[in-house]
PDB file of C-alpha atoms in Angstrom:
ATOM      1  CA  UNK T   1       2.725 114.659 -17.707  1.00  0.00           C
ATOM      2  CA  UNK T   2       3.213 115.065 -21.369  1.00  0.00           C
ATOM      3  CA  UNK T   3       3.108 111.578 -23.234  1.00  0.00           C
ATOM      4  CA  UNK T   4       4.890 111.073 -26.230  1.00  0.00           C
ATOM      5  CA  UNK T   5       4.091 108.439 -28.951  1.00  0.00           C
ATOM      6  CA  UNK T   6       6.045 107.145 -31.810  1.00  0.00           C
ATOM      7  CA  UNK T   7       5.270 105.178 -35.203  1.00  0.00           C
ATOM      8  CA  UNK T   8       6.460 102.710 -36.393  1.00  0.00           C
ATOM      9  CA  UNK T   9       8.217 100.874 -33.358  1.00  0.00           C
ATOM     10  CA  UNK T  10      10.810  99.524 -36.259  1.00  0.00           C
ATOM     11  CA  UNK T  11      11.234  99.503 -39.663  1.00  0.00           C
ATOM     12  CA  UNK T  12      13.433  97.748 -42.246  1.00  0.00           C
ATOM     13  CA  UNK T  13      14.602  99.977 -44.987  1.00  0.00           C
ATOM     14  CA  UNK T  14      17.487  99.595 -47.468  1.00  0.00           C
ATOM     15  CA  UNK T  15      20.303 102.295 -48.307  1.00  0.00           C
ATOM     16  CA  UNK T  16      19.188 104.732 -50.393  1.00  0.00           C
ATOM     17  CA  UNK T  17      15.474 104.752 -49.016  1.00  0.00           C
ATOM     18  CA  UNK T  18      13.563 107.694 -47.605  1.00  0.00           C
ATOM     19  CA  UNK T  19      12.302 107.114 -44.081  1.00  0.00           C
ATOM     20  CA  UNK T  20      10.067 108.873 -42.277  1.00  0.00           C
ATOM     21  CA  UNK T  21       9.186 108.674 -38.536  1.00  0.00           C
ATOM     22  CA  UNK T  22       6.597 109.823 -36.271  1.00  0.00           C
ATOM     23  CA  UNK T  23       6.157 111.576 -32.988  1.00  0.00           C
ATOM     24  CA  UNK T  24       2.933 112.708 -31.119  1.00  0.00           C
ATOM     25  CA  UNK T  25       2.481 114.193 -28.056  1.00  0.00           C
ATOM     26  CA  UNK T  26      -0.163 114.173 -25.821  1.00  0.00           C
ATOM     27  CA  UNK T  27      -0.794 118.007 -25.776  1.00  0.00           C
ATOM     28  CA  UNK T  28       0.388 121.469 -26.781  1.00  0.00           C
ATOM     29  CA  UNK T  29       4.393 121.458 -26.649  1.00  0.00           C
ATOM     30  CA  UNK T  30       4.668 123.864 -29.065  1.00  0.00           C
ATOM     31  CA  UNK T  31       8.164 123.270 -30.475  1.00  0.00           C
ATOM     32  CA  UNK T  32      10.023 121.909 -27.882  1.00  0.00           C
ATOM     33  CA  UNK T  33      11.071 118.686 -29.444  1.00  0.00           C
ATOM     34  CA  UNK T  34      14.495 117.279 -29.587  1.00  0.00           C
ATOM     35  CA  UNK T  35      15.330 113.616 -32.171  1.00  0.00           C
ATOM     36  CA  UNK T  36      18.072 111.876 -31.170  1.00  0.00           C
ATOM     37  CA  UNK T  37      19.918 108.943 -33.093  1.00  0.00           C
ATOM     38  CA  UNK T  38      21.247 106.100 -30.461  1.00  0.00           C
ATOM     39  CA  UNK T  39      23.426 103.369 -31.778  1.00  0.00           C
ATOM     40  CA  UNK T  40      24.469 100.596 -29.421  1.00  0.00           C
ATOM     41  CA  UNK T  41      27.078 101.311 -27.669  1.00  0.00           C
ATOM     42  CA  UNK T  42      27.192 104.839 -28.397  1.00  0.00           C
ATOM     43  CA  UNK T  43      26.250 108.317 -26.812  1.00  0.00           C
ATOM     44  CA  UNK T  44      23.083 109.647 -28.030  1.00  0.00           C
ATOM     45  CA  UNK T  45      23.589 111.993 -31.066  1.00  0.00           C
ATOM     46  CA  UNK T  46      20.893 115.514 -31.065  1.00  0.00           C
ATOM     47  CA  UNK T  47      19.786 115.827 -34.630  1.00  0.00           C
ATOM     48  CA  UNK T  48      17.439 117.989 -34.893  1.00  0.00           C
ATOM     49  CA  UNK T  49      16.111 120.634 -32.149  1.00  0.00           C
ATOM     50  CA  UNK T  50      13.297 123.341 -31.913  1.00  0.00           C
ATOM     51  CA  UNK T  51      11.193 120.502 -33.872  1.00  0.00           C
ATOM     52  CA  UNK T  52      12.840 121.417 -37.380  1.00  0.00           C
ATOM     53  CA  UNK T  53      16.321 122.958 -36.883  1.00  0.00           C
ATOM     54  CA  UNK T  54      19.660 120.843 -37.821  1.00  0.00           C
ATOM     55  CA  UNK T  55      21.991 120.464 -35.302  1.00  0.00           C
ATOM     56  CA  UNK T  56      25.486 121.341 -36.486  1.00  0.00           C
ATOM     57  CA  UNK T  57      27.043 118.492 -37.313  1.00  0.00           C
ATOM     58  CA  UNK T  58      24.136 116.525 -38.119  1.00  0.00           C
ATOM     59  CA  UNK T  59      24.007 114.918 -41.521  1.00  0.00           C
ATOM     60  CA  UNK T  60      21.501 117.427 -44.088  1.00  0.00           C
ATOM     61  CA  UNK T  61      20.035 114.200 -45.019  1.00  0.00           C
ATOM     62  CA  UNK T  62      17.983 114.788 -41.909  1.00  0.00           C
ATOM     63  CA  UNK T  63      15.095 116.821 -41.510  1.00  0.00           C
ATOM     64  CA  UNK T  64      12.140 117.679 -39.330  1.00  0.00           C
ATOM     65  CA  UNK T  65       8.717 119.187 -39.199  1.00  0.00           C
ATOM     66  CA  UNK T  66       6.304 120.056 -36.909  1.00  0.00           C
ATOM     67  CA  UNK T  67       2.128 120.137 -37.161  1.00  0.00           C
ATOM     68  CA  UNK T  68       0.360 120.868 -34.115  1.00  0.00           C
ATOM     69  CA  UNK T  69       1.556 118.065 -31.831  1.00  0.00           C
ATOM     70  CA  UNK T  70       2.303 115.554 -34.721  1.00  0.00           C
ATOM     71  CA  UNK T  71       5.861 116.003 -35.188  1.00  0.00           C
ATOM     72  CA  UNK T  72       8.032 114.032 -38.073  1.00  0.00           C
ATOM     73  CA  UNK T  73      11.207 112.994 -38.760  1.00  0.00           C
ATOM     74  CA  UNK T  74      12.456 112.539 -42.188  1.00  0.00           C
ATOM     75  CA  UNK T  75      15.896 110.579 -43.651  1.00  0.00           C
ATOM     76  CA  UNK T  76      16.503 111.127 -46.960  1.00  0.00           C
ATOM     77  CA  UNK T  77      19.004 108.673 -48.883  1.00  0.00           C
ATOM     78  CA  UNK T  78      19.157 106.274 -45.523  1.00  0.00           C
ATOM     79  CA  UNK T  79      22.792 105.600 -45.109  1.00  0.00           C
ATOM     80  CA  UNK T  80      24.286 102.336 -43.402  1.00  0.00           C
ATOM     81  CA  UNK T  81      25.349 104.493 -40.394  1.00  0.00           C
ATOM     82  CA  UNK T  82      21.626 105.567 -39.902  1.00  0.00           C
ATOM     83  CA  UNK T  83      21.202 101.547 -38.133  1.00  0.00           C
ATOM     84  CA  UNK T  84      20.147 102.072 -34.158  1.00  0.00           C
ATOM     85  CA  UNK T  85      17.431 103.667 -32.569  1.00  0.00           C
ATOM     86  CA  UNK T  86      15.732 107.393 -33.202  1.00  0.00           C
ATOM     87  CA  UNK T  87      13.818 109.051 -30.203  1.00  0.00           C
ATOM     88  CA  UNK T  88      11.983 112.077 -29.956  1.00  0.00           C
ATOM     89  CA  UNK T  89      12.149 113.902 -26.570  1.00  0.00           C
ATOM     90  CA  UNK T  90       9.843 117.020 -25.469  1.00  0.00           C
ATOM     91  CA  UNK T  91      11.322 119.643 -23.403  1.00  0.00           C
ATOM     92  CA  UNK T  92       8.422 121.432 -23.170  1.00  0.00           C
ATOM     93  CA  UNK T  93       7.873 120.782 -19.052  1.00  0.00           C
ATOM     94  CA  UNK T  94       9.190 118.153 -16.911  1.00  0.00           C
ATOM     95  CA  UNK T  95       9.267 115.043 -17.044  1.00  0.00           C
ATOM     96  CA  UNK T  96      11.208 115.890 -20.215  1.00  0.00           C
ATOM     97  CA  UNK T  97       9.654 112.309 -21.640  1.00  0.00           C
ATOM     98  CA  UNK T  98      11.531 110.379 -24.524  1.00  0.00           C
ATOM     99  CA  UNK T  99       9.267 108.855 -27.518  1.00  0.00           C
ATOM    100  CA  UNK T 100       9.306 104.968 -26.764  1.00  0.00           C
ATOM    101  CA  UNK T 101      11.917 104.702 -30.018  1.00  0.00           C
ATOM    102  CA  UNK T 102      11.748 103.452 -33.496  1.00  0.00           C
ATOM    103  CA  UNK T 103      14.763 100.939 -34.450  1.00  0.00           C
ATOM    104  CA  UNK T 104      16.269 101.249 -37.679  1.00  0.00           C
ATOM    105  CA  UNK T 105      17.308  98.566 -39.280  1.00  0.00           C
ATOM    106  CA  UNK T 106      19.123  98.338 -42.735  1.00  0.00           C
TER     107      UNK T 106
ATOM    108  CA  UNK I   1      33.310 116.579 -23.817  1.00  0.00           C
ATOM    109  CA  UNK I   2      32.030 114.670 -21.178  1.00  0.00           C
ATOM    110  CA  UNK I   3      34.315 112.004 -19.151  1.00  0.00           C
ATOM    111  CA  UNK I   4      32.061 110.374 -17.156  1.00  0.00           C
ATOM    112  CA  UNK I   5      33.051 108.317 -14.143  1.00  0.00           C
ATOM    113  CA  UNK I   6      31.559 106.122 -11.179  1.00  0.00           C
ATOM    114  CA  UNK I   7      29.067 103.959 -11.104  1.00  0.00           C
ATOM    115  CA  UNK I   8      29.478 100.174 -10.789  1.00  0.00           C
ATOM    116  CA  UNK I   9      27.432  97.659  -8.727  1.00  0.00           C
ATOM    117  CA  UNK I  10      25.468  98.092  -5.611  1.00  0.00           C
ATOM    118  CA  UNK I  11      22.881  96.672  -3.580  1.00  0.00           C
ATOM    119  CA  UNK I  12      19.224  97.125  -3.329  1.00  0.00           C
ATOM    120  CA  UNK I  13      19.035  99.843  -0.715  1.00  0.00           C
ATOM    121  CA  UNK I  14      22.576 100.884  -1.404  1.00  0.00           C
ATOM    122  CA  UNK I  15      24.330 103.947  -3.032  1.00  0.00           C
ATOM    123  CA  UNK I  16      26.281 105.183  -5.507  1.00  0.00           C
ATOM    124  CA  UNK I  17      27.387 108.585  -6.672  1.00  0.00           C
ATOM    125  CA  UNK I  18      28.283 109.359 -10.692  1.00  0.00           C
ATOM    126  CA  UNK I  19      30.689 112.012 -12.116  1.00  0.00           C
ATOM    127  CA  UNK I  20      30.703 113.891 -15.313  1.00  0.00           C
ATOM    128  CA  UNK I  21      34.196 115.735 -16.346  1.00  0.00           C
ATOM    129  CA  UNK I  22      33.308 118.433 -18.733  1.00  0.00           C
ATOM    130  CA  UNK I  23      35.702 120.447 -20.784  1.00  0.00           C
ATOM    131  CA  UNK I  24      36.195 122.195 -23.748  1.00  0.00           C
ATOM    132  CA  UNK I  25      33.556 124.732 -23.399  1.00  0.00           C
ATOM    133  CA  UNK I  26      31.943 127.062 -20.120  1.00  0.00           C
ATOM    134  CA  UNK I  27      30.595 124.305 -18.043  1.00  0.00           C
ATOM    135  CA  UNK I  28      29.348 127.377 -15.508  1.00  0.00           C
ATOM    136  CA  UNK I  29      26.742 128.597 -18.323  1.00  0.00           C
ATOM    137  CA  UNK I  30      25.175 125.375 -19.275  1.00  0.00           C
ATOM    138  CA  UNK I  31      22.477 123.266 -17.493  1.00  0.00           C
ATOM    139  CA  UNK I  32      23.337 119.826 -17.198  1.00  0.00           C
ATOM    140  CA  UNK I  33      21.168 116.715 -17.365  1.00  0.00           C
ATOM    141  CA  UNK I  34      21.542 112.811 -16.771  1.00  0.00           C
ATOM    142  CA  UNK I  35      19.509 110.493 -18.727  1.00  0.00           C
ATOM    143  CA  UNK I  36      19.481 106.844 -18.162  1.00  0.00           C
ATOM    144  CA  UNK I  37      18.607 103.250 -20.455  1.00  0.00           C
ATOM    145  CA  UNK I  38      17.492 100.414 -18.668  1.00  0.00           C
ATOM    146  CA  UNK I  39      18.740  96.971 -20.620  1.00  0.00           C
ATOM    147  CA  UNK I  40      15.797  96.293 -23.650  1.00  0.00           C
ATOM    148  CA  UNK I  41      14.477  99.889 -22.795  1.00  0.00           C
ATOM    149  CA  UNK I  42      14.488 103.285 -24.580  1.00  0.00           C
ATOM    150  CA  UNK I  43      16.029 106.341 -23.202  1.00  0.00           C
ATOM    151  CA  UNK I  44      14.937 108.043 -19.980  1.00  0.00           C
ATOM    152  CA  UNK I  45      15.219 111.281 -18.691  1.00  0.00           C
ATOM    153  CA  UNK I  46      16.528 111.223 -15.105  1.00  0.00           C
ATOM    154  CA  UNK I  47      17.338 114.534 -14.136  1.00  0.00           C
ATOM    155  CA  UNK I  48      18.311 118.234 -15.140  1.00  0.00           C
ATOM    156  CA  UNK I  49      20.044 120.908 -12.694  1.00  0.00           C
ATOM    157  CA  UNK I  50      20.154 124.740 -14.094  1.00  0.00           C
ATOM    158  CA  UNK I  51      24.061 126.426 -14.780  1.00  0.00           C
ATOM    159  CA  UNK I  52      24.117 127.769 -10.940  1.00  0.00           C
ATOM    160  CA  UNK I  53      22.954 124.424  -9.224  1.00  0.00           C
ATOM    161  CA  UNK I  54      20.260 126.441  -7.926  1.00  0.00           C
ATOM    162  CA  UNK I  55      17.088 124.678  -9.360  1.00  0.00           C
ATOM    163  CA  UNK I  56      16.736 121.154 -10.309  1.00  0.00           C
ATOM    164  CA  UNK I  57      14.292 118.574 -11.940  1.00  0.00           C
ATOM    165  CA  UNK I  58      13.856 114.906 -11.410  1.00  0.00           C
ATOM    166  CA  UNK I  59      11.697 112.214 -12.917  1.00  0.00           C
ATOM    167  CA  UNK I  60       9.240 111.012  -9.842  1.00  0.00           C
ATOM    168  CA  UNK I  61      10.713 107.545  -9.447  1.00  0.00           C
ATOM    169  CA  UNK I  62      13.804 109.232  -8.392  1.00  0.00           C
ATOM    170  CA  UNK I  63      12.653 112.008  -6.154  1.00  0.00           C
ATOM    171  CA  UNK I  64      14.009 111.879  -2.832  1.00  0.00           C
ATOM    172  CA  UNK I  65      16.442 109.569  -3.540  1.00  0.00           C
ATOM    173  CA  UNK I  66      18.929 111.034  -6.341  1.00  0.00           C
ATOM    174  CA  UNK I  67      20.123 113.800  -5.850  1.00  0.00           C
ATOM    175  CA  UNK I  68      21.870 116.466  -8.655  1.00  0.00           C
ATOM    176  CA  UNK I  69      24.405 118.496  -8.250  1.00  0.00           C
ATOM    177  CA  UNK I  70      27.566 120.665  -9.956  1.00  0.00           C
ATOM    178  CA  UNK I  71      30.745 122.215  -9.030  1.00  0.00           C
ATOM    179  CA  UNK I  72      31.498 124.954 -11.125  1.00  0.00           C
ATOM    180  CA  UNK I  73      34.685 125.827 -10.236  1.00  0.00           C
ATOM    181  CA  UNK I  74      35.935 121.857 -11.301  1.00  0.00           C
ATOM    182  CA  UNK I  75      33.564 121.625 -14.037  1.00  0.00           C
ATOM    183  CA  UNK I  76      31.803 118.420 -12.248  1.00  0.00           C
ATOM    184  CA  UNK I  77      28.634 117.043 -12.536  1.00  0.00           C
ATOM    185  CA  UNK I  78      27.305 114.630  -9.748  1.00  0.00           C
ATOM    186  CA  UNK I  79      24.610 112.430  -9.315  1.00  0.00           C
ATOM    187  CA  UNK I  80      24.230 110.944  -6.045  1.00  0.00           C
ATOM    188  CA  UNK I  81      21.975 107.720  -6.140  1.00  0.00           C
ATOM    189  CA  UNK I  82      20.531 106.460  -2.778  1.00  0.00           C
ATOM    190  CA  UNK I  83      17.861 103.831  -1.739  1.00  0.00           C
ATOM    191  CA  UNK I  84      19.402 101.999  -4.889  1.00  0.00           C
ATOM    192  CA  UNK I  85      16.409  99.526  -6.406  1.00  0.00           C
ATOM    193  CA  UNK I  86      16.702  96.629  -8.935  1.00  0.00           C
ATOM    194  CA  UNK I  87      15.102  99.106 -11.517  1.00  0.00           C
ATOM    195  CA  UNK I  88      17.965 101.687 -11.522  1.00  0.00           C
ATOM    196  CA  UNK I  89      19.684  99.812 -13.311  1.00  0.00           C
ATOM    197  CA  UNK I  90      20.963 101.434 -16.372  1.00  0.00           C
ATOM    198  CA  UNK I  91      23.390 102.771 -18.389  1.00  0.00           C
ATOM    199  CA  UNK I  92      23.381 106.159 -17.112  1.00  0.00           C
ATOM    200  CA  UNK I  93      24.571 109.729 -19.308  1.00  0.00           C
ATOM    201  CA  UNK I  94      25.300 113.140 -18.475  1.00  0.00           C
ATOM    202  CA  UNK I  95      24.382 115.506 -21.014  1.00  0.00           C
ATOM    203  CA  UNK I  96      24.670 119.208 -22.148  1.00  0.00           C
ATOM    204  CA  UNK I  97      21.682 121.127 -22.715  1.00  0.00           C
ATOM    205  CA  UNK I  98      22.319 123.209 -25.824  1.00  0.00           C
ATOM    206  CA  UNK I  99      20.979 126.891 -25.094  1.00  0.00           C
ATOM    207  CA  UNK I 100      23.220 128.602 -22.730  1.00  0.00           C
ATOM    208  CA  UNK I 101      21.397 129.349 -19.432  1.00  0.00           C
ATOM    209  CA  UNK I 102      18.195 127.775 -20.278  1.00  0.00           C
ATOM    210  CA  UNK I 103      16.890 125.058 -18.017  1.00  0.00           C
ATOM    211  CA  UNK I 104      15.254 122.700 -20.634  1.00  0.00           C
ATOM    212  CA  UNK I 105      16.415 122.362 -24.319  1.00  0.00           C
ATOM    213  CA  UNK I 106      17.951 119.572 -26.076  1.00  0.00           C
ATOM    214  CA  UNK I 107      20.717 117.695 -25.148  1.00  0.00           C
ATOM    215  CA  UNK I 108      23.536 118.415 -27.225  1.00  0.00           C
ATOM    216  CA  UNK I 109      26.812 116.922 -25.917  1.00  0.00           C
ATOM    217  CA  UNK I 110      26.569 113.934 -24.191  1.00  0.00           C
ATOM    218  CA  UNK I 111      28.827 111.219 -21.652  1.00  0.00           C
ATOM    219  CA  UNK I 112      29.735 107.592 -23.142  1.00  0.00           C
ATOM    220  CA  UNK I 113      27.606 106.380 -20.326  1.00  0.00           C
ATOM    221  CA  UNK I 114      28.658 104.471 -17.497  1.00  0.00           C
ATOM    222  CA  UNK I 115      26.856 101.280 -16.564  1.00  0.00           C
ATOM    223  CA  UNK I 116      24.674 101.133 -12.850  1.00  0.00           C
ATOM    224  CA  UNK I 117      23.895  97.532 -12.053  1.00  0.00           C
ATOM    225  CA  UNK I 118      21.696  97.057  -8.611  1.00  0.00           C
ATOM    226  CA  UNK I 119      21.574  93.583  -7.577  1.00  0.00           C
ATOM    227  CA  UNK I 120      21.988  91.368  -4.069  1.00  0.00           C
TER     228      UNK I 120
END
């Protein structure tokens, strides 16, 4: 199985603030990775797809990039809605594993 | 969207079957998947089922006991849950994959969630 890894497990950043999160995987998954945005008590909200392409509807503050299997997540200007928890998810072959998280917190 | 419906609590050994109402776009040309968060834990992926019903994926803790299917012509999702164990518990989600026809993509519309508690 693909294993995915993700730095920091949390972070404390104020409004305003560029963040930037992490994802590795564990081999060759090309650019099938997915980041999601989970608040509590919400659905799951796709932000970016194909490693670096925004999902409609996503803010533009968001951003990804891809570099062999390291795979980053950028926020620019961190907003107070941008609290919760950010996953990254490889669909390159099943198990279609989440990234253990990184919580956001403002 | 996704309406999502079911769940509830069970006991170890037990079953339970989930529903997903989807509307507002062609549920017959989208795969569907259910993804699940155990209380303190991060997301994970449960289960995917292609747009016919005719192949589908599950994560090996679940395999031979859930069980995904679809009916097209209601625009349901199912997911029947059997041998029910204290670790199933979760907040189970249906979700949308994006690309129309493709099996595995990301998950672009997704259920509220409906909570799954296993206990005696």
């Amino acid at each position: 199985d693909v294993q995915m890894t993700q730095s920091p497990s949390s972070l404390s950043a104020s409004v305003g603030d560029r963040v930037t999160i992490t994802c590795r995987a564990s081999q060759d998954i090309n650019t099938y990775l997915s980041w999601y945005h989970h608040r509590p008590g919400e659905a799951p909200r796709l932000l970016i797809y194909a490693a670096s392409l925004l999902h409609s509807g996503a803010p533009s503050r968001f951003s990804g990039s891809a570099s062999g299997t390291l795979f980053t997540l950028t926020i620019n200007n961190l907003q107070p809605e941008d609290l919760g928890t950010f996953y990254c998810q490889q669909t390159h072959t099943t198990p279609l594993i989440f990234g253990p998280g990184t919580k956001v917190d403002l | 969207e996704l309406l999502q419906s079911g769940g509830g609590l069970a006991q170890p050994g037990g079953s339970l079957r989930l529903s997903c109402a989807a509307s507002g776009f062609v549920f017959s040309s989208f795969a569907m998947s259910w993804v699940r968060q155990a209380p303190g834990k991060g997301l994970e992926w449960v289960s995917s089922g292609s747009h016919s019903g005719s192949r589908t994926h599950y994560v090996d803790s679940v395999k031979g006991r859930f069980t995904i299917s679809r009916d097209n012509s209601n625009n349901m999702l199912y997911l029947e849950m059997n041998s029910l164990r204290d670790e199933d518990t979760a907040v189970y989600y249906c979700a949308r994959v994006r690309r129309p026809s493709s099996a595995f993509d990301s998950l672009d519309i997704w259920g509220r969630g409906t909570l799954v508690i296993v206990s005696s």
